[in-house]
Tab-separated table of C-alpha atoms and ligand atoms in Angstrom:
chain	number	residue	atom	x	y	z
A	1	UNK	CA	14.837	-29.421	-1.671
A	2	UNK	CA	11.379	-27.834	-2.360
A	3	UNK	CA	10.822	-26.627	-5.951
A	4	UNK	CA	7.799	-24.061	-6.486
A	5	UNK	CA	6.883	-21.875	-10.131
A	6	UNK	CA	6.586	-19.137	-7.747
A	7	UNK	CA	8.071	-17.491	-4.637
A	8	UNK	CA	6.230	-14.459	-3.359
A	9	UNK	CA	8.594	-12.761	-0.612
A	10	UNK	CA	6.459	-10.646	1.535
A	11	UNK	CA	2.737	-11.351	2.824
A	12	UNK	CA	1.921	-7.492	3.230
A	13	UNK	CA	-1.151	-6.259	1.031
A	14	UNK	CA	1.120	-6.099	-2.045
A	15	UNK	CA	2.377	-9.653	-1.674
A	16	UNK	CA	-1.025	-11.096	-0.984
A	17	UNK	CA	-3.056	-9.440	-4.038
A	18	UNK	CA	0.057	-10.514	-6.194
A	19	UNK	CA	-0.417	-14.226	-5.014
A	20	UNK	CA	-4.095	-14.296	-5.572
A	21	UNK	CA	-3.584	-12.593	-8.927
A	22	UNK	CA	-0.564	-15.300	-9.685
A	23	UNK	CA	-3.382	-17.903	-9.372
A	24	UNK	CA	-6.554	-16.765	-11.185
A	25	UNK	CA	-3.534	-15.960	-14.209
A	26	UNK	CA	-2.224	-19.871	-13.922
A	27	UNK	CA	-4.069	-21.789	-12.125
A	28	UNK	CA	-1.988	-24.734	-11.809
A	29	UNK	CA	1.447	-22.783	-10.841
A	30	UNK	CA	3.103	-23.985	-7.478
A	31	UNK	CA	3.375	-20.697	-5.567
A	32	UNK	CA	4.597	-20.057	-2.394
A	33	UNK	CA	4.219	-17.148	0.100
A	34	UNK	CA	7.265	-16.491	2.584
A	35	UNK	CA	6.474	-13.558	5.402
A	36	UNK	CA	9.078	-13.560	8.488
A	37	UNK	CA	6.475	-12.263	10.539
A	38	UNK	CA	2.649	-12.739	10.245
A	39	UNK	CA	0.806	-11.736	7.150
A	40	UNK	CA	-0.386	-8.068	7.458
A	41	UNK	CA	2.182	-6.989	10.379
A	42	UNK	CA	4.331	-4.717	8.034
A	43	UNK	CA	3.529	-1.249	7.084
A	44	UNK	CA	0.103	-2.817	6.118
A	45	UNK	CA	-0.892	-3.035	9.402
A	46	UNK	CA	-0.089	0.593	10.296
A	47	UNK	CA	-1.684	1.636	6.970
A	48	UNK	CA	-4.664	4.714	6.904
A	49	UNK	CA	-6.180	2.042	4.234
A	50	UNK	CA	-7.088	4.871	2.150
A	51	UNK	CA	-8.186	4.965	-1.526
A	52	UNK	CA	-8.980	8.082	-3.080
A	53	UNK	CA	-9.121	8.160	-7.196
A	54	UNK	CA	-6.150	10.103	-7.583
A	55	UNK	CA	-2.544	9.981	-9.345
A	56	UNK	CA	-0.211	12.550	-10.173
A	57	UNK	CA	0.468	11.058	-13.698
A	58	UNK	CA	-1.586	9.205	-15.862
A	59	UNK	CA	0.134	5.678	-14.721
A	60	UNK	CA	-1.202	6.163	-10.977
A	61	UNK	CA	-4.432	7.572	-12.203
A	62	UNK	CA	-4.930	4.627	-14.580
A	63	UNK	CA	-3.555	2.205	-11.853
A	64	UNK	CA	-5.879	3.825	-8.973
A	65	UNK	CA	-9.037	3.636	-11.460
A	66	UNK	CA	-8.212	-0.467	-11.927
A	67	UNK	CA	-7.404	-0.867	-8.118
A	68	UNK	CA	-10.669	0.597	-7.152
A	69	UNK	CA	-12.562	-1.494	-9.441
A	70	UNK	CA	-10.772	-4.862	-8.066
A	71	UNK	CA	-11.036	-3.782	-3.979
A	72	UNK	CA	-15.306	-2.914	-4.900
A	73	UNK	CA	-15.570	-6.745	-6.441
A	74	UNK	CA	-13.005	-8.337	-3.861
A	75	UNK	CA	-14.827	-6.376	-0.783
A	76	UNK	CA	-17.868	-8.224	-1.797
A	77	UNK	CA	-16.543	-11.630	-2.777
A	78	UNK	CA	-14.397	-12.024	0.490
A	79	UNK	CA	-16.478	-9.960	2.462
A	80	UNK	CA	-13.380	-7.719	3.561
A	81	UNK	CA	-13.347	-4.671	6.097
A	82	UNK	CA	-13.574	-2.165	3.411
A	83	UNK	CA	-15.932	1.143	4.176
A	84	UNK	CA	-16.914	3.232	1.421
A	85	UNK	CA	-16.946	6.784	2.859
A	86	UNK	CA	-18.111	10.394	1.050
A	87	UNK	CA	-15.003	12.412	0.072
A	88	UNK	CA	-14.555	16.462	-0.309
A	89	UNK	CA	-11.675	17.743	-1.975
A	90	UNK	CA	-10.431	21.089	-0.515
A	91	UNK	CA	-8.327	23.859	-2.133
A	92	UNK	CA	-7.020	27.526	-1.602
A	93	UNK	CA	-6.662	26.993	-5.860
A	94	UNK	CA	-9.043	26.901	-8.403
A	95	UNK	CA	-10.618	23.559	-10.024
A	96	UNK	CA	-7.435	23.914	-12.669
A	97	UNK	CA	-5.418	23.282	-10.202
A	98	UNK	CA	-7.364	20.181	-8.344
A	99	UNK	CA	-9.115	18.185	-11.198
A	100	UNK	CA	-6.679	16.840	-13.290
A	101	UNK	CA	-5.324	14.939	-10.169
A	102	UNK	CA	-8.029	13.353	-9.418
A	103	UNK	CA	-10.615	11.087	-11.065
A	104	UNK	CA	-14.347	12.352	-11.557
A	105	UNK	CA	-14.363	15.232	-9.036
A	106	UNK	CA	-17.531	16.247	-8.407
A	107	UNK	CA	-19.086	19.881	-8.162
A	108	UNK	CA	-18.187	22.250	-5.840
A	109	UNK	CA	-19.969	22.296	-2.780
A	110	UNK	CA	-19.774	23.749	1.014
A	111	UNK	CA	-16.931	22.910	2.541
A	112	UNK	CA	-17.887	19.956	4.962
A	113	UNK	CA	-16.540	21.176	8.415
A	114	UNK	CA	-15.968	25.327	10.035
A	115	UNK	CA	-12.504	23.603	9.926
A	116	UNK	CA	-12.244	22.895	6.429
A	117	UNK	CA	-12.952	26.108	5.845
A	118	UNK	CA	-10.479	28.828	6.072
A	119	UNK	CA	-10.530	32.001	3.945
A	120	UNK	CA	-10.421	31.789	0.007
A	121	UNK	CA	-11.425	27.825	0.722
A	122	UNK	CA	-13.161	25.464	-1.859
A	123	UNK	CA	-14.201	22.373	-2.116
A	124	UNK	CA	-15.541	19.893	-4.025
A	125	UNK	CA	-16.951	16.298	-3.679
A	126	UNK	CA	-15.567	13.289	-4.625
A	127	UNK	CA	-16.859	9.837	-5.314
A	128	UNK	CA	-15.355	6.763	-4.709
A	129	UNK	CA	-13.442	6.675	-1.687
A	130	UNK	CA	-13.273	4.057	0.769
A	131	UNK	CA	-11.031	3.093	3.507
A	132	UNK	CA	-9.805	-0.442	4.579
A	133	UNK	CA	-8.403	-2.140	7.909
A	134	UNK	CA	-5.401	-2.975	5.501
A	135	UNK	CA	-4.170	-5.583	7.891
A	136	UNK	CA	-7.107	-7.659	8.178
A	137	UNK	CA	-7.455	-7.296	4.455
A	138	UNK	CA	-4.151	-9.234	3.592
A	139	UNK	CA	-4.831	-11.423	6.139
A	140	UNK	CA	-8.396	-12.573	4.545
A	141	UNK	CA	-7.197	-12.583	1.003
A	142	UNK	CA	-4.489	-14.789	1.877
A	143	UNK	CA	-6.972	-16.809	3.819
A	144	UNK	CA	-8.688	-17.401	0.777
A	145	UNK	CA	-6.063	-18.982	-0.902
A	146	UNK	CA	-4.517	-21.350	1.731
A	147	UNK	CA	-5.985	-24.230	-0.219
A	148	UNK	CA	-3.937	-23.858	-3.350
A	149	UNK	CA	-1.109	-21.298	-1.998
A	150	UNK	CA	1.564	-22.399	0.795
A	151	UNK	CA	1.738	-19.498	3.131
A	152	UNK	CA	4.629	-20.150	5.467
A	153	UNK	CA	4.579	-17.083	8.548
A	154	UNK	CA	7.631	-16.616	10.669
A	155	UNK	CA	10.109	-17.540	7.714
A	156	UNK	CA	12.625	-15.156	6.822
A	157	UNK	CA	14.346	-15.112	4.030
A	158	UNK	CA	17.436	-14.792	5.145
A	159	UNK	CA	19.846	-15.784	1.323
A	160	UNK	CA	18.740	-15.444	-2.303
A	161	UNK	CA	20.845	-16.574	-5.762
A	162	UNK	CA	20.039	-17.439	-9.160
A	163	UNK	CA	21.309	-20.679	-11.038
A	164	UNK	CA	20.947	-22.496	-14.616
A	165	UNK	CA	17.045	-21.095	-14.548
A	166	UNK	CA	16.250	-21.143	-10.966
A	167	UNK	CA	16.420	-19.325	-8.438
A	168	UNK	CA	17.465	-20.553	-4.541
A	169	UNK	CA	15.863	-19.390	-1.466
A	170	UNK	CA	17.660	-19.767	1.854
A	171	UNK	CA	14.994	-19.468	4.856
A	172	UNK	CA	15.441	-18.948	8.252
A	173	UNK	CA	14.938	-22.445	9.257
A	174	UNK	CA	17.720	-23.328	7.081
A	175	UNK	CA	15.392	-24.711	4.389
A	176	UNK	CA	16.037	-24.014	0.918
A	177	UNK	CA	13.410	-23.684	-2.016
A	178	UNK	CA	14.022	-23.381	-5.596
A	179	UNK	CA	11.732	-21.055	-7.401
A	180	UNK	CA	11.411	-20.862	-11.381
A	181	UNK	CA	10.104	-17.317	-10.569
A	182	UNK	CA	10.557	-15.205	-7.578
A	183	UNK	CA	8.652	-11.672	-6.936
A	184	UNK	CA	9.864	-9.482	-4.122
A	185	UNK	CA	7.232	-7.331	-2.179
A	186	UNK	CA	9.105	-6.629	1.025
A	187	UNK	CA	7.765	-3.352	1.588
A	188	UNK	CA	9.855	-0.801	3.474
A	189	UNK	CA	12.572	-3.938	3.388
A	190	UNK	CA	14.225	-2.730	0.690
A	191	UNK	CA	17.778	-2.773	2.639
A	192	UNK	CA	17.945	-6.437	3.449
A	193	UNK	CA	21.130	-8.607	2.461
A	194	UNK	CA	19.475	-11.124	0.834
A	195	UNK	CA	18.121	-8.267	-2.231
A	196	UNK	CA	19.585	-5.010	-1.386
A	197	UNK	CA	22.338	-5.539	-4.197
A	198	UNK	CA	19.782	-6.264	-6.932
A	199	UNK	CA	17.242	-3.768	-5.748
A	200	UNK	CA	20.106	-0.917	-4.919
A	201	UNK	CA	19.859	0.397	-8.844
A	202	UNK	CA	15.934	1.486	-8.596
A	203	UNK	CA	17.120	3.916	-6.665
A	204	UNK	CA	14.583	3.537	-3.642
A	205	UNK	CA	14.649	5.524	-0.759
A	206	UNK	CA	12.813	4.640	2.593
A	207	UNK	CA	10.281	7.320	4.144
A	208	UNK	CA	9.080	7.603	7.828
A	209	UNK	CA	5.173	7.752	7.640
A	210	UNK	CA	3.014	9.450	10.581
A	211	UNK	CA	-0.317	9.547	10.363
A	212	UNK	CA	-2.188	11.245	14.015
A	213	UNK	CA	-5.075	11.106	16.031
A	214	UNK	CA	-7.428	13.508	16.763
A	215	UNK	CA	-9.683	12.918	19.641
A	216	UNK	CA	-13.285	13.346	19.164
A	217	UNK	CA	-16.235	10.810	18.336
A	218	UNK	CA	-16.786	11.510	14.451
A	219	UNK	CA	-20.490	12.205	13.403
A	220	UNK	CA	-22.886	9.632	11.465
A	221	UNK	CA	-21.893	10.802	8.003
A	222	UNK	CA	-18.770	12.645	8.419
A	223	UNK	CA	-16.844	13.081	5.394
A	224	UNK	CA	-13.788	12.493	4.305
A	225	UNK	CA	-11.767	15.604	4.055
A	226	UNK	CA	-8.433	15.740	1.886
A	227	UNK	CA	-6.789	18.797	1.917
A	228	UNK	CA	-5.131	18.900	-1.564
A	229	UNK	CA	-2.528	21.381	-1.003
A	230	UNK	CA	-1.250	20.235	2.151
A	231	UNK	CA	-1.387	16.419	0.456
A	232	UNK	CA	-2.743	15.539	3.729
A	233	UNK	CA	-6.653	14.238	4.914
A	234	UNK	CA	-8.738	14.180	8.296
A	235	UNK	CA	-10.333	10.662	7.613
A	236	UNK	CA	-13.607	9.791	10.134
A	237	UNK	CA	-13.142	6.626	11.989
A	238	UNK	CA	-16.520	6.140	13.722
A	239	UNK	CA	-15.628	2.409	14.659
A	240	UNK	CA	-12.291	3.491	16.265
A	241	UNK	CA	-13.923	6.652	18.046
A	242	UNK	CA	-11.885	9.328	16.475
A	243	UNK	CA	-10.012	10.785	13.819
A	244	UNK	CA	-7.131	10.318	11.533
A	245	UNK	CA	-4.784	13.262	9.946
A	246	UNK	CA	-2.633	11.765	7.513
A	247	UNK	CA	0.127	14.694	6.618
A	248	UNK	CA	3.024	14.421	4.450
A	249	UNK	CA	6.120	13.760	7.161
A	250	UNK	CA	9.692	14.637	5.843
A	251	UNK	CA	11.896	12.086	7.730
A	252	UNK	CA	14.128	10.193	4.996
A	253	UNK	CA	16.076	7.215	5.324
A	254	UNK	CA	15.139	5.220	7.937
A	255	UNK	CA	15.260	1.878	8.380
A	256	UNK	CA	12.111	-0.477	9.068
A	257	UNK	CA	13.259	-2.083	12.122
A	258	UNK	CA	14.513	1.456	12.968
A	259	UNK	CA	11.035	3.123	13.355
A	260	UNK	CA	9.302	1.885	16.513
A	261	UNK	CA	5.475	1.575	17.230
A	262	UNK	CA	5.873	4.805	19.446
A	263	UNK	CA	5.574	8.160	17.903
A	264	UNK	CA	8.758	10.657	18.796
A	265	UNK	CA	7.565	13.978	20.282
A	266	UNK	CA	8.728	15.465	17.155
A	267	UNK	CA	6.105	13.876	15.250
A	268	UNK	CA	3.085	15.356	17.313
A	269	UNK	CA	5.037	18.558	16.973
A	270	UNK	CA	5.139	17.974	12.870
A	271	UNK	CA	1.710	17.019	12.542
A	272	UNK	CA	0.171	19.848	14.787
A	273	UNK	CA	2.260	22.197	13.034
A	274	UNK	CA	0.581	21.336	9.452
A	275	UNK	CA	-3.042	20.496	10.906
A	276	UNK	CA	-2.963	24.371	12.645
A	277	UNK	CA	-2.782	26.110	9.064
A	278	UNK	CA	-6.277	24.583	8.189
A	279	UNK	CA	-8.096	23.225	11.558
A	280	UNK	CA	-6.273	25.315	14.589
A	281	UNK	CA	-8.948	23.827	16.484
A	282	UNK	CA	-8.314	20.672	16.013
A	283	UNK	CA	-4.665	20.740	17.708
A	284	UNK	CA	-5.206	20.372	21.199
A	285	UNK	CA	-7.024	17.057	20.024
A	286	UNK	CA	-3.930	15.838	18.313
A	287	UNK	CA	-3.014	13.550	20.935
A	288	UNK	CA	-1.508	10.201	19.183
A	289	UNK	CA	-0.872	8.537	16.379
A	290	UNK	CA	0.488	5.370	14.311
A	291	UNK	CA	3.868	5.406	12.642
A	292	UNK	CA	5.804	3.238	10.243
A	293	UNK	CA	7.792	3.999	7.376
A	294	UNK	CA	7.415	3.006	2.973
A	295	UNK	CA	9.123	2.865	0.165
A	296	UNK	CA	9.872	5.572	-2.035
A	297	UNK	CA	10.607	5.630	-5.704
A	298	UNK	CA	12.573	8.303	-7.577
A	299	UNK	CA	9.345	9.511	-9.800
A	300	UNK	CA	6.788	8.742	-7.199
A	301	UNK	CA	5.517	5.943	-9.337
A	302	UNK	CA	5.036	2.446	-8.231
A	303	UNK	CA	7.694	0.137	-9.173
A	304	UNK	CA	7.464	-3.346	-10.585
A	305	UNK	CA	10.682	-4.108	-12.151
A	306	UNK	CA	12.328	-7.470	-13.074
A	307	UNK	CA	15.760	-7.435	-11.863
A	308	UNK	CA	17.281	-10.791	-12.989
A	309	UNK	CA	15.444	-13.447	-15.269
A	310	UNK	CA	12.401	-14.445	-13.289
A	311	UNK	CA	13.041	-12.327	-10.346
A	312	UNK	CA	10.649	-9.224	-10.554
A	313	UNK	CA	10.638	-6.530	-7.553
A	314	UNK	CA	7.137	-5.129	-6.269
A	315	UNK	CA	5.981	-2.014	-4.410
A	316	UNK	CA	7.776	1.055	-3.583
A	317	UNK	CA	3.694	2.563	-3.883
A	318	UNK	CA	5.200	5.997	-2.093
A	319	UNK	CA	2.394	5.582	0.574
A	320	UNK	CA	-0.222	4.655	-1.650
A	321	UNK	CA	0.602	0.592	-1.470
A	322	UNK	CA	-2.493	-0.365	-0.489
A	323	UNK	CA	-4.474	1.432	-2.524
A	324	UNK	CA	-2.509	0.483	-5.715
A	325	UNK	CA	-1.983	-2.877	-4.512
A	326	UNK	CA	-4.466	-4.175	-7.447
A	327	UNK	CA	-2.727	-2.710	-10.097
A	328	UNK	CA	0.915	-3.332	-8.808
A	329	UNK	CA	-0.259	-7.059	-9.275
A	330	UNK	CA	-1.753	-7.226	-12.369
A	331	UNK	CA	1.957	-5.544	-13.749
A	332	UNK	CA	3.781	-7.980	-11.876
A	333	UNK	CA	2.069	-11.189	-12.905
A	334	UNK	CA	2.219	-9.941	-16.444
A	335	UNK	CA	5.702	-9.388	-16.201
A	336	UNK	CA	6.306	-12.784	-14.952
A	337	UNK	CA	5.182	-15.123	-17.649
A	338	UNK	CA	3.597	-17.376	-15.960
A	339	UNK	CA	3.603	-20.756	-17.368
A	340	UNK	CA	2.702	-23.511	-14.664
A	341	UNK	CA	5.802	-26.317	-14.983
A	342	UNK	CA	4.649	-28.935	-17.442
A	343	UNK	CA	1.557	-27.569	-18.682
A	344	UNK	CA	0.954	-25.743	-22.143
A	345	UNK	CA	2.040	-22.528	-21.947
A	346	UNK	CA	-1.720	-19.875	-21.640
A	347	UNK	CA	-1.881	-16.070	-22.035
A	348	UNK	CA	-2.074	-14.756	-19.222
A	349	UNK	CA	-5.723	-13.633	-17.818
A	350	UNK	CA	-6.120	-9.842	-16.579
A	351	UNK	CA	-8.640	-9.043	-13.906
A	352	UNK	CA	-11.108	-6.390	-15.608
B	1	FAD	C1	1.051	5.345	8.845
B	1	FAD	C2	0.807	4.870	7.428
B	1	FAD	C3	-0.347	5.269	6.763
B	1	FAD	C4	-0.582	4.834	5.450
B	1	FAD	N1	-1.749	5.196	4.834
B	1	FAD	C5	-2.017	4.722	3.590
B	1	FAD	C6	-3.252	5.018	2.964
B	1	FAD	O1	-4.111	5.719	3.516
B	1	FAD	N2	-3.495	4.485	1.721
B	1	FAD	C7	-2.569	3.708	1.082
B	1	FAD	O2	-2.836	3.263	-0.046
B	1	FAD	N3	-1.380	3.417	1.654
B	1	FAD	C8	-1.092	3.905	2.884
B	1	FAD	N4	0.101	3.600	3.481
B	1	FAD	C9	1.093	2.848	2.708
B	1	FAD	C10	0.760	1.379	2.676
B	1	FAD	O3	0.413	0.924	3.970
B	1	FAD	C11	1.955	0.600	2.161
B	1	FAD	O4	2.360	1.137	0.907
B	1	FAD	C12	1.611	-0.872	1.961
B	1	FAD	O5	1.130	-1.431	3.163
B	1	FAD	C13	2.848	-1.633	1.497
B	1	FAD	O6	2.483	-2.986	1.386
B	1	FAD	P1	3.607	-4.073	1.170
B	1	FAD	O7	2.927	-5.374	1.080
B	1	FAD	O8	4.511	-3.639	0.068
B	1	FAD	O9	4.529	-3.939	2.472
B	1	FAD	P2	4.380	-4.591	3.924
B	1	FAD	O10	3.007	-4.536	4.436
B	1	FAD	O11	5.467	-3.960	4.756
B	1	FAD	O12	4.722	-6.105	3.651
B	1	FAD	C14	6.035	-6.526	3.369
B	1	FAD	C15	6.253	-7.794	4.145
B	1	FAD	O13	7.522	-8.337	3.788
B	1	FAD	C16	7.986	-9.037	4.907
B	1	FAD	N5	9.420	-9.241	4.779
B	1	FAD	C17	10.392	-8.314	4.775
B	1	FAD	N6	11.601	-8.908	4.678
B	1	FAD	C18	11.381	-10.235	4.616
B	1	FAD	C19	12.236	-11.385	4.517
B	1	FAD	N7	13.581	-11.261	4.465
B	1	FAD	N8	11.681	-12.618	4.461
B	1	FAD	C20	10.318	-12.761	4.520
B	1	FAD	N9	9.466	-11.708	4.635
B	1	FAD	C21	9.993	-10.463	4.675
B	1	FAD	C22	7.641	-8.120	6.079
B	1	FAD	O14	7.575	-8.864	7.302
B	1	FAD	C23	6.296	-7.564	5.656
B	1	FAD	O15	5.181	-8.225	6.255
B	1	FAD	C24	0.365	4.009	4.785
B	1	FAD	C25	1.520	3.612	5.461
B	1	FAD	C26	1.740	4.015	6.755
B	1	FAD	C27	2.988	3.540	7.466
């Protein structure tokens, strides 16, 4: 049977930042990453990719100042698909009422598009925001680690107990691996048998997640746009050929392998519906879409919680996963104590 210090279920953009954290903390740790599909092909790879410096408490704000920090330095290290894009921030309400939410806003300033602009509109700018092809971006960082990590792709992990210190994989091949410590980043997979026992008392709940098209090649310099009240953005994708409104969608409780690729008519409906209070022009351009689903936690925080001994659950970002990823690794590695087997035990090193 195969023994490893570490077994990192999931090889979405959670699981992968949390193995390449795992390493720079102990360098000599066995880990292992198990996906049952390929790396990236989860919600990651329906993902908007966006980071904005923003967080409804002081945790998220914290955590989305660190994350942006750590995506900067690893967009230029691994040379990652990571565009840094200008931001406005726009608002029926009155800078009270926006800044504490967000990190640094900026003055105010015109709002960027007619559309943006409806009566009793303002806006401000924002710094900091970029936008990722999340996919491609847990696909590189795992690339990057292939020498020292196992990555093993089309393995499910179908059975998981703990014994005398251990704990005991079963995979889909019918291989089993004993892990000393075992993190858990299976995304919207909250439900399967193999955890849903142990993870059942966070109290997680699964969302459907639309984000739309909008026909129309965007401009050289188009911003942006987040419409704070709405908690939705129209986010420029010039290399795509068109636009992205992200909305919030209110579909609860489905199941991963329960939302298709193909958007129900009821989601165009949904997202044309919000996009008309703001950009009525906009709708007959709201042709298509993406949609997947994410975890949910009851406070809207991220979660990283150990759940038995050595076996510590990660994600549950509330649409904000990859964005956060950074920060949801640097908790989990420090709550794992880290020691590689046989070495002397070393404090574990945080990313600044
Ligand atoms: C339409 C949409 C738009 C979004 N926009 C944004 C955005 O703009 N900004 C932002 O920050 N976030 C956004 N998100 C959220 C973000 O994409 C997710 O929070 C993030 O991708 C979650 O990463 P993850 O690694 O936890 O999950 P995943 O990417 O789902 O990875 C989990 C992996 O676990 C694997 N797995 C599950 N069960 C098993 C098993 N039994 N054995 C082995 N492997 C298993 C799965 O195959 C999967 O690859 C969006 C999400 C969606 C759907």
């Amino acid at each position: 049977m195969d023994r490893v210090d570490l077994a990192i279920v999931g090889g979405g953009v959670i699981g992968a930042v949390i193995a390449r954290e795992a390493v720079a903390a102990s360098p000599g740790a066995t880990v292992a990453v198990l996906e049952r599909g390929l790396a990236g092909q989860g919600a990651s790879s329906r993902s908007a990719g966006v980071h904005f410096p923003r967080g409804g408490t002081e945790r998220v704000r914290s955590m989305s100042a660190y994350s942006q920090g750590v995506w900067e330095r690893l967009a230029a290290e691994l040379d990652l698909p990571i565009r840094t894009v200008d931001a406005t921030v726009v608002s029926a309400g009155n800078v009270d009422g926006v800044s504490p939410v967000y990190l640094g806003l900026g003055d105010e300033t015109a709002p960027a598009h007619d559309w943006a602009a409806a009566p009793g509109t303002r806006a401000w700018d924002l710094d900091g925001c970029h936008y990722a092809d999340v996919q491609a971006v847990a696909g590189r960082v795992l690339a990057g680690l292939r020498d020292r990590v196992t990555v093993l792709e089309g393995t499910e992990v179908t059975e998981l107990s703990s014994e005398g210190g251990y704990h005991r994989l079963t995979l889909g091949s019918g291989r089993e691996l004993l892990a000393r410590r075992v993190v858990l980043a299976p995304g919207p997979w909250i439900g399967h048998p193999a955890w849903a026992e142990l993870v059942a008392p966070l109290g997680l709940r699964v969302k459907k997640v639309v984000a739309a098209h909008i026909e129309g090649a965007p401009a050289a310099g188009d911003p942006l746009v987040v419409f704070h009240d709405e908690d939705a953005f129209v986010l420029p994708l010039p290399e795509r050929g068109h636009y992205l409104f992200s909305y919030t969608c209110d579909r609860w409780d489905v199941t991963p392998d329960g939302v298709g690729p193909a958007l129900e008519p009821s989601d165009l409906d949904d997202a044309r519906a919000v996009l008309g209070r703001f950009a009525p022009g906009l709708v007959d351009q709201c042709t298509s879409g993406r949609v997947f689903c994410d975890a949910y936690s009851p406070d809207r925080e991220p979660v990283v919680a150990e759940l038995l001994p050595g076996l510590v659950f990660a994600g549950a970002a509330n649409g904000s996963g990859y964005r956060l990823a950074p920060a949801i690794a640097a908790e989990t590695v420090a709550a794992l104590d880290l020691t590689p087997t046989g070495t002397i035990p070393q404090p574990l090193q945080r990313q600044s």
